[in-house]
Amino acid sequence: MLLQVSQYSECLNLTDCKNENIRNLAIIAHVDHGKTTLVDALLKQGKVFRSHQQVGALIMDTNPLERERGITILAKNASVSYGDVRINIIDTPGHADFSGEVERVMNMADGCLLLVDAVDGPMPQTTYVLRQALQQNVTPMVVINKIDRPEARTAEVVTMIQDLFLELATEVEQLDFPVLYASARDGYATADPGVPGTDMQPLFDAIVKSVPPPGGDMAAPLQMLVAALDYDNYLGQVSVGRISNGTLRMRDDVALLARDGEISTHNIERIFVFRGMERVEVPEAYAGDIVAVSGLDACIHRRYHNFD
Ligand code: GDP
């Protein structure tokens, strides 16, 4: 059952209105390098907003194609609060088959966290997604994971990553990325590989410091970029995207510009923001935030045609 907006008003935090307190971070990792474990560790330590009801279960159904192939196709977002800051975590497909998807998903991010296994080092798929992130000028940071493993060759892996950045950087500032060292499994990160960490705080601090806030103007006319699509049995098609400017309100009429240039008007039915692993319904959302919206069906049909 979906709940009424009023039941979620307690989840609306005033700090949400200031977008300097938002960080939109895409996580890039080769499969098995520890993305799921790292996000779990961040969620465990950060203040996770949990609704008391099961709203998430309805809309976070696994995509059948994804289940079949065992890889991430649709963007699955989460968010975690650290002090006053809310970090939206944007999952990225780590597979070159979904190049258009990677590009669209990366449009929602201001920063990207490249997560690399301290034994394996960077892998081809990591390189592919990092290249895309740097081309889109997303601010990078690096986390070397699994430093607890006895076979870890951390210093060597850092050198490999530096070489990779030299090859892929499109701007000289991209070479000035922070490097952290972590054991996502054991729940710690550290800025100094010689000093074992105790918790994830150094990583939270590095994210808040190095990822730029989203910018955008809440009072400006609404602009939103739809980056990913989802389907929910109850809501129908759901568009996931980032509000670049203005305020998105339930029941607002919006004009939609499709990729082919066609313009159509739609009524915003429901708006969800991300809290922890769940989507929470809100009456309005603001520039800088990442939202899931129902009511834009016509556009999505066209996009689905494009996927064929
Ligand atoms: P994902 O495919 O990137 O989401 O990777 P997972 O988070 O599922 O992790 C893949 C495997 O690596 C699992 O068996 C994890 O338990 C293990 N793993 C993740 N982080 C660490 C770590 O920091 N240290 C060690 N030793 N193993 C880890």
PDB file of C-alpha atoms and ligand atoms in Angstrom, residues 29-38 115 145-149 182-186, ligand 1:
ATOM      1  CA  ALA A  29      33.357  -0.175  -9.274  1.00  0.00           C
ATOM      2  CA  HIS A  30      34.184  -3.364 -11.082  1.00  0.00           C
ATOM      3  CA  VAL A  31      31.918  -6.204  -9.995  1.00  0.00           C
ATOM      4  CA  ASP A  32      33.030  -7.760  -6.674  1.00  0.00           C
ATOM      5  CA  HIS A  33      35.286  -4.850  -5.714  1.00  0.00           C
ATOM      6  CA  GLY A  34      32.904  -4.151  -2.825  1.00  0.00           C
ATOM      7  CA  LYS A  35      30.350  -1.527  -3.873  1.00  0.00           C
ATOM      8  CA  THR A  36      27.444  -3.175  -2.053  1.00  0.00           C
ATOM      9  CA  THR A  37      29.513  -3.725   1.075  1.00  0.00           C
ATOM     10  CA  LEU A  38      30.736  -0.113   1.047  1.00  0.00           C
ATOM     11  CA  LEU A 115      36.248   1.940  -5.754  1.00  0.00           C
ATOM     12  CA  ASN A 145      39.085  -1.282  -0.834  1.00  0.00           C
ATOM     13  CA  LYS A 146      39.874  -4.596   0.873  1.00  0.00           C
ATOM     14  CA  ILE A 147      43.135  -3.328   2.381  1.00  0.00           C
ATOM     15  CA  ASP A 148      42.590  -5.942   5.092  1.00  0.00           C
ATOM     16  CA  ARG A 149      43.416  -8.703   2.597  1.00  0.00           C
ATOM     17  CA  ALA A 182      39.180   1.131   3.244  1.00  0.00           C
ATOM     18  CA  SER A 183      37.979  -2.176   4.426  1.00  0.00           C
ATOM     19  CA  ALA A 184      34.297  -1.925   3.606  1.00  0.00           C
ATOM     20  CA  ARG A 185      33.870  -5.370   5.150  1.00  0.00           C
ATOM     21  CA  ASP A 186      35.306  -4.219   8.470  1.00  0.00           C
TER      22      ASP A 186
HETATM   23  P1  GDP B   1      30.048  -5.558  -5.515  1.00  0.00           P
HETATM   24  O1  GDP B   1      29.853  -6.572  -6.592  1.00  0.00           O
HETATM   25  O2  GDP B   1      31.014  -4.504  -5.953  1.00  0.00           O
HETATM   26  O3  GDP B   1      28.785  -4.980  -4.977  1.00  0.00           O
HETATM   27  O4  GDP B   1      30.820  -6.315  -4.334  1.00  0.00           O
HETATM   28  P2  GDP B   1      30.301  -6.838  -2.923  1.00  0.00           P
HETATM   29  O5  GDP B   1      30.107  -5.723  -1.980  1.00  0.00           O
HETATM   30  O6  GDP B   1      29.188  -7.775  -3.130  1.00  0.00           O
HETATM   31  O7  GDP B   1      31.606  -7.621  -2.429  1.00  0.00           O
HETATM   32  C1  GDP B   1      32.154  -8.712  -3.172  1.00  0.00           C
HETATM   33  C2  GDP B   1      32.886  -9.639  -2.216  1.00  0.00           C
HETATM   34  O8  GDP B   1      33.996  -8.957  -1.629  1.00  0.00           O
HETATM   35  C3  GDP B   1      32.026 -10.115  -1.058  1.00  0.00           C
HETATM   36  O9  GDP B   1      32.362 -11.451  -0.776  1.00  0.00           O
HETATM   37  C4  GDP B   1      32.434  -9.192   0.086  1.00  0.00           C
HETATM   38  O10 GDP B   1      32.266  -9.809   1.349  1.00  0.00           O
HETATM   39  C5  GDP B   1      33.909  -8.988  -0.209  1.00  0.00           C
HETATM   40  N1  GDP B   1      34.377  -7.716   0.331  1.00  0.00           N
HETATM   41  C6  GDP B   1      33.813  -6.485   0.185  1.00  0.00           C
HETATM   42  N2  GDP B   1      34.544  -5.560   0.831  1.00  0.00           N
HETATM   43  C7  GDP B   1      35.582  -6.213   1.390  1.00  0.00           C
HETATM   44  C8  GDP B   1      36.689  -5.789   2.201  1.00  0.00           C
HETATM   45  O11 GDP B   1      36.857  -4.615   2.537  1.00  0.00           O
HETATM   46  N3  GDP B   1      37.576  -6.763   2.582  1.00  0.00           N
HETATM   47  C9  GDP B   1      37.429  -8.065   2.228  1.00  0.00           C
HETATM   48  N4  GDP B   1      38.362  -8.933   2.652  1.00  0.00           N
HETATM   49  N5  GDP B   1      36.404  -8.495   1.485  1.00  0.00           N
HETATM   50  C10 GDP B   1      35.476  -7.584   1.070  1.00  0.00           C
END
